[in-house]
């Protein structure tokens, strides 16, 4: 069932770029989720032995979180810098715009990925399709071979998206070492760790490869809540990996949109729009939250109230001083707060 909110869309039911025996690739872009600006998202599933063909993105960096399985990722950056590394569930990788890369399932179970892009309409080129654009003669000259050597290669300018590997994977010994494209976010100490939730962060401070995108792995228990807040210069795109949540967002005209986001759905919050998140009908919710800045920042409601005198606050709300609640002084927002009161129906 389609979510009635303009801020929410299902990635599981997104546009199908590929679906077959080797897996699937679905996406949400501004074409089918019009509110997206500066960000978009895909979900990739690869069956054992399947390969997301070598490709590159013409206009967007990529930040990917592995939710299941084990994969070999290779990257060829400009300057002929090549690297390969292994990615397992709870780990991430980053690809610069234009860098050639592939994803190969080397495990015995399906591998699944959530991929965020720093553009609302990312553009892709496949390596096979790029070769298909050139004549036999041009390719022969490129590789110092006769043109006839390429005559039997079936070529097309349409990318294959996903292909099958023949035999066992070839994993370079160097793939087991650290790599600047790779980041084990769930192995990091939580930047915020409270009894009711935690947040682990992939941002430029901890991962220098990030220069225009970042991500929070946010877990909130049913007795916790992401406090109302806004991001002054940062848009937010969240994917619900586990559980469900209820959110409220306020538009500049004062209108409110309160909606539920379920597993597999994506929400988008424009820059500086106030919003909150609370768990709904599940013990815990896990959100993968992507931002269009390398170091996202926010302003929360708790610190906002602490910034002004009680007289200013009383004037704002039209109260006498003794009618104003005894608000706690909060110089630094806690990000996650305890839900002591029942949810409003």
XYZ file of C-alpha atoms in Angstrom:
345
model
C 0.000 0.000 0.000
C 1.418 3.384 -0.998
C 2.229 5.754 1.883
C 0.056 8.895 1.559
C 2.872 11.211 2.705
C 4.921 13.067 0.097
C 7.935 12.574 2.392
C 7.900 8.749 2.253
C 8.311 6.110 -0.457
C 8.994 2.359 -0.491
C 12.409 1.323 -1.771
C 11.230 -2.288 -1.920
C 8.593 -1.174 -4.435
C 10.817 1.369 -6.181
C 11.671 1.468 -9.866
C 13.114 -1.870 -10.979
C 16.414 -1.382 -12.760
C 17.052 -5.135 -12.769
C 15.271 -8.233 -11.511
C 16.195 -11.830 -12.339
C 17.740 -15.019 -11.035
C 20.941 -13.123 -10.148
C 19.172 -10.680 -7.816
C 17.535 -7.276 -8.084
C 18.223 -3.551 -8.179
C 15.522 -1.027 -7.255
C 15.836 2.726 -6.899
C 14.161 5.900 -5.723
C 15.141 9.058 -7.574
C 13.469 12.421 -8.104
C 11.605 10.806 -11.002
C 9.539 8.570 -8.696
C 10.107 10.330 -5.319
C 9.854 13.993 -6.354
C 10.782 15.521 -2.995
C 14.362 14.214 -3.283
C 16.990 16.921 -3.732
C 20.713 16.213 -3.818
C 20.271 12.600 -2.676
C 18.815 9.338 -4.003
C 18.917 5.686 -3.004
C 19.072 2.143 -4.389
C 18.747 -1.382 -2.966
C 20.882 -4.119 -4.510
C 20.557 -7.870 -3.925
C 23.125 -10.247 -5.417
C 22.679 -14.016 -5.301
C 25.791 -16.199 -4.752
C 28.158 -15.788 -7.708
C 26.410 -12.664 -9.017
C 28.353 -9.521 -9.919
C 27.225 -5.922 -10.191
C 29.144 -5.253 -13.363
C 32.042 -2.755 -13.341
C 30.500 0.699 -13.745
C 30.793 4.314 -12.711
C 28.496 7.198 -11.811
C 28.883 10.318 -13.919
C 27.420 12.873 -11.520
C 27.330 11.415 -7.998
C 29.447 9.955 -5.251
C 28.171 6.693 -3.740
C 27.968 5.674 -0.075
C 26.890 2.072 0.479
C 25.935 0.043 3.570
C 25.971 -3.765 3.447
C 22.971 -5.239 5.272
C 23.718 -8.932 4.561
C 26.275 -11.259 2.996
C 29.923 -10.960 1.963
C 31.191 -9.202 -1.147
C 34.396 -8.298 -2.921
C 34.489 -4.665 -4.034
C 37.064 -3.261 -6.454
C 37.737 0.394 -7.261
C 39.819 1.997 -10.021
C 40.231 5.695 -9.248
C 41.767 8.336 -11.480
C 45.545 8.173 -11.596
C 45.297 4.378 -12.102
C 44.921 3.779 -8.354
C 43.363 0.323 -7.963
C 42.204 -1.352 -4.767
C 39.967 -4.211 -3.689
C 38.511 -5.099 -0.305
C 35.936 -7.300 1.408
C 32.653 -5.984 2.774
C 30.362 -7.823 5.186
C 27.113 -6.959 6.965
C 27.414 -3.772 8.998
C 30.250 -2.374 6.866
C 30.324 0.412 4.277
C 32.211 1.643 1.255
C 32.532 4.963 -0.568
C 33.031 5.534 -4.290
C 33.956 8.887 -5.844
C 32.007 10.124 -8.833
C 33.489 8.696 -12.020
C 35.474 5.917 -10.314
C 35.145 2.452 -11.885
C 33.960 -0.181 -9.385
C 32.293 -3.567 -9.102
C 30.510 -5.550 -6.351
C 30.813 -9.340 -6.356
C 28.991 -11.746 -4.055
C 31.661 -14.221 -2.926
C 29.557 -15.857 -0.200
C 27.068 -18.717 -0.072
C 24.050 -16.533 0.731
C 22.470 -13.456 -0.800
C 24.332 -10.185 -0.371
C 22.248 -7.046 0.155
C 23.227 -3.389 -0.025
C 21.616 0.018 0.498
C 23.312 2.561 -1.776
C 22.978 6.329 -1.357
C 23.993 8.803 -4.060
C 24.828 12.491 -3.875
C 22.414 13.416 -6.645
C 18.656 13.101 -7.033
C 19.134 11.577 -10.516
C 22.437 9.664 -10.624
C 23.795 8.718 -14.050
C 25.584 5.386 -14.647
C 27.881 3.932 -17.281
C 28.650 0.213 -17.506
C 32.102 -0.927 -18.626
C 30.670 -3.432 -21.110
C 28.376 -0.816 -22.649
C 31.246 1.682 -22.855
C 33.312 -0.815 -24.855
C 30.262 -1.459 -27.020
C 30.315 2.174 -28.061
C 33.676 1.759 -29.846
C 34.444 0.039 -33.147
C 36.645 -3.042 -33.527
C 39.309 -0.851 -35.066
C 39.295 1.641 -32.186
C 39.511 -1.159 -29.624
C 42.300 -2.843 -31.596
C 44.297 0.368 -31.594
C 43.643 0.807 -27.879
C 44.975 -2.634 -26.919
C 47.653 -3.002 -29.649
C 45.721 -5.893 -31.230
C 44.208 -6.564 -34.634
C 40.651 -5.282 -35.039
C 39.567 -8.830 -35.933
C 40.298 -9.970 -32.362
C 37.208 -8.059 -31.213
C 34.848 -9.169 -33.961
C 33.495 -12.143 -32.005
C 32.814 -10.196 -28.815
C 29.094 -9.473 -28.592
C 28.822 -5.832 -27.654
C 25.982 -3.430 -26.901
C 25.621 0.062 -25.492
C 22.967 -1.243 -23.081
C 24.479 -2.161 -19.683
C 23.940 -5.677 -18.355
C 23.712 -4.414 -14.719
C 24.252 -7.847 -13.112
C 26.223 -10.794 -14.536
C 27.161 -14.296 -13.341
C 30.656 -15.355 -12.340
C 31.969 -18.614 -13.757
C 33.545 -20.766 -11.039
C 35.007 -19.710 -7.715
C 35.824 -16.070 -6.952
C 39.351 -14.742 -7.267
C 40.064 -12.749 -4.127
C 43.383 -10.874 -4.094
C 45.418 -11.279 -0.916
C 45.408 -7.492 -0.549
C 41.614 -7.516 -0.211
C 42.024 -8.602 3.427
C 43.873 -5.415 4.367
C 42.451 -2.022 5.249
C 41.402 0.347 2.482
C 40.419 4.049 2.543
C 37.226 3.270 0.602
C 36.083 0.843 3.315
C 34.621 1.632 6.753
C 33.373 -0.795 9.430
C 30.786 1.500 10.969
C 29.148 -1.025 13.301
C 32.573 -1.843 14.813
C 32.980 1.814 15.808
C 32.221 3.073 19.287
C 28.848 4.789 19.281
C 29.093 8.579 19.181
C 25.844 8.593 21.167
C 25.192 5.647 23.461
C 22.301 5.799 25.902
C 20.059 3.208 27.547
C 17.343 3.989 24.975
C 19.372 4.180 21.788
C 22.662 4.693 19.994
C 24.140 6.418 16.966
C 27.245 5.371 15.058
C 28.503 7.856 12.524
C 30.258 7.664 9.166
C 31.415 11.223 8.636
C 34.530 13.049 7.472
C 35.966 13.290 10.990
C 36.333 9.490 11.152
C 36.418 8.643 7.427
C 38.449 11.166 5.408
C 37.219 9.757 2.073
C 33.856 11.442 2.654
C 33.697 14.941 1.186
C 30.032 15.552 0.288
C 28.003 12.810 1.997
C 27.757 11.047 5.382
C 25.618 8.550 7.270
C 24.324 7.704 10.768
C 23.437 4.195 11.871
C 20.718 5.074 14.370
C 19.074 2.594 16.737
C 16.188 3.680 18.959
C 14.444 1.469 21.499
C 10.696 1.529 21.963
C 11.164 3.604 25.148
C 13.367 6.139 23.329
C 12.817 8.986 20.874
C 14.925 11.086 18.526
C 14.299 14.535 19.939
C 12.681 17.142 17.693
C 15.436 18.926 15.748
C 16.499 20.375 12.420
C 19.679 20.364 10.338
C 20.607 23.948 9.400
C 22.429 23.156 6.120
C 21.791 19.445 5.669
C 19.050 17.428 3.987
C 18.282 14.005 5.501
C 17.325 10.772 3.720
C 16.576 7.783 5.956
C 16.074 4.091 5.188
C 14.256 1.870 7.685
C 16.351 -1.280 7.949
C 14.459 -2.794 10.882
C 11.284 -1.895 12.730
C 8.945 1.038 12.179
C 8.787 4.652 13.262
C 6.431 7.584 13.397
C 7.671 10.986 12.310
C 6.332 14.510 12.217
C 7.739 17.167 9.889
C 6.794 20.832 9.728
C 6.798 22.838 6.487
C 7.577 26.587 6.419
C 3.884 27.395 5.922
C 3.101 25.793 9.300
C 1.505 22.644 7.888
C 2.352 19.350 9.584
C 2.845 15.891 8.141
C 2.764 13.001 10.606
C 3.406 9.633 9.006
C 4.646 6.101 9.626
C 7.751 4.682 7.966
C 8.011 0.901 7.821
C 10.792 -1.548 7.040
C 12.111 -1.001 3.521
C 10.718 2.534 3.237
C 12.628 5.778 2.728
C 11.861 9.241 4.067
C 13.301 12.606 3.051
C 13.586 15.796 5.129
C 14.572 19.022 3.322
C 17.243 21.225 4.861
C 16.293 22.982 8.131
C 12.785 21.463 8.375
C 11.994 20.499 12.021
C 11.133 16.834 12.613
C 11.232 14.029 15.177
C 11.357 10.207 15.195
C 9.766 7.749 17.643
C 9.604 3.955 17.538
C 6.274 2.418 16.600
C 5.098 -1.135 17.395
C 8.565 -2.730 17.571
C 11.195 -3.269 20.315
C 13.763 -1.280 18.345
C 14.084 0.580 15.078
C 17.281 0.674 13.022
C 17.632 3.561 10.578
C 20.334 4.195 7.990
C 20.307 7.986 7.700
C 22.213 9.687 4.885
C 23.110 13.387 4.736
C 24.248 15.667 1.907
C 27.181 17.022 3.942
C 30.390 15.298 5.154
C 29.829 16.464 8.741
C 26.117 16.893 9.480
C 25.041 19.085 12.368
C 21.702 19.737 14.015
C 19.916 22.028 16.420
C 17.614 20.318 18.909
C 14.594 21.562 20.786
C 16.235 21.040 24.207
C 19.229 23.277 23.544
C 16.984 25.773 21.739
C 14.951 26.388 24.892
C 18.132 26.738 26.951
C 19.398 29.495 24.665
C 16.808 32.036 25.881
C 15.697 33.511 29.170
C 12.491 32.400 30.834
C 11.029 35.844 30.170
C 11.634 35.468 26.436
C 10.102 31.973 26.459
C 7.092 33.125 28.470
C 6.506 35.917 25.955
C 6.724 33.485 23.036
C 4.115 31.130 24.494
C 1.885 33.786 26.045
C 2.376 32.500 29.610
C 3.066 34.007 32.980
C 6.524 33.101 34.320
C 5.085 30.778 36.966
C 3.092 28.927 34.276
C 6.202 28.068 32.253
C 7.501 24.476 32.801
C 10.842 24.123 34.606
C 12.787 23.246 31.499
C 16.187 21.564 32.061
C 19.240 23.559 31.057
C 20.782 21.712 28.090
C 23.963 23.176 26.540
C 24.435 20.131 24.262
C 21.526 18.265 22.716
C 21.301 14.577 23.723
C 20.066 13.461 20.243
C 18.092 10.543 21.772
C 15.780 11.075 24.748
C 13.708 8.745 26.929
C 10.030 8.446 26.056
C 8.534 8.788 29.547
C 5.092 9.745 28.278
C 2.751 7.601 26.156
C 2.629 8.337 22.448
C -0.056 10.748 21.363
C -2.675 8.775 19.407
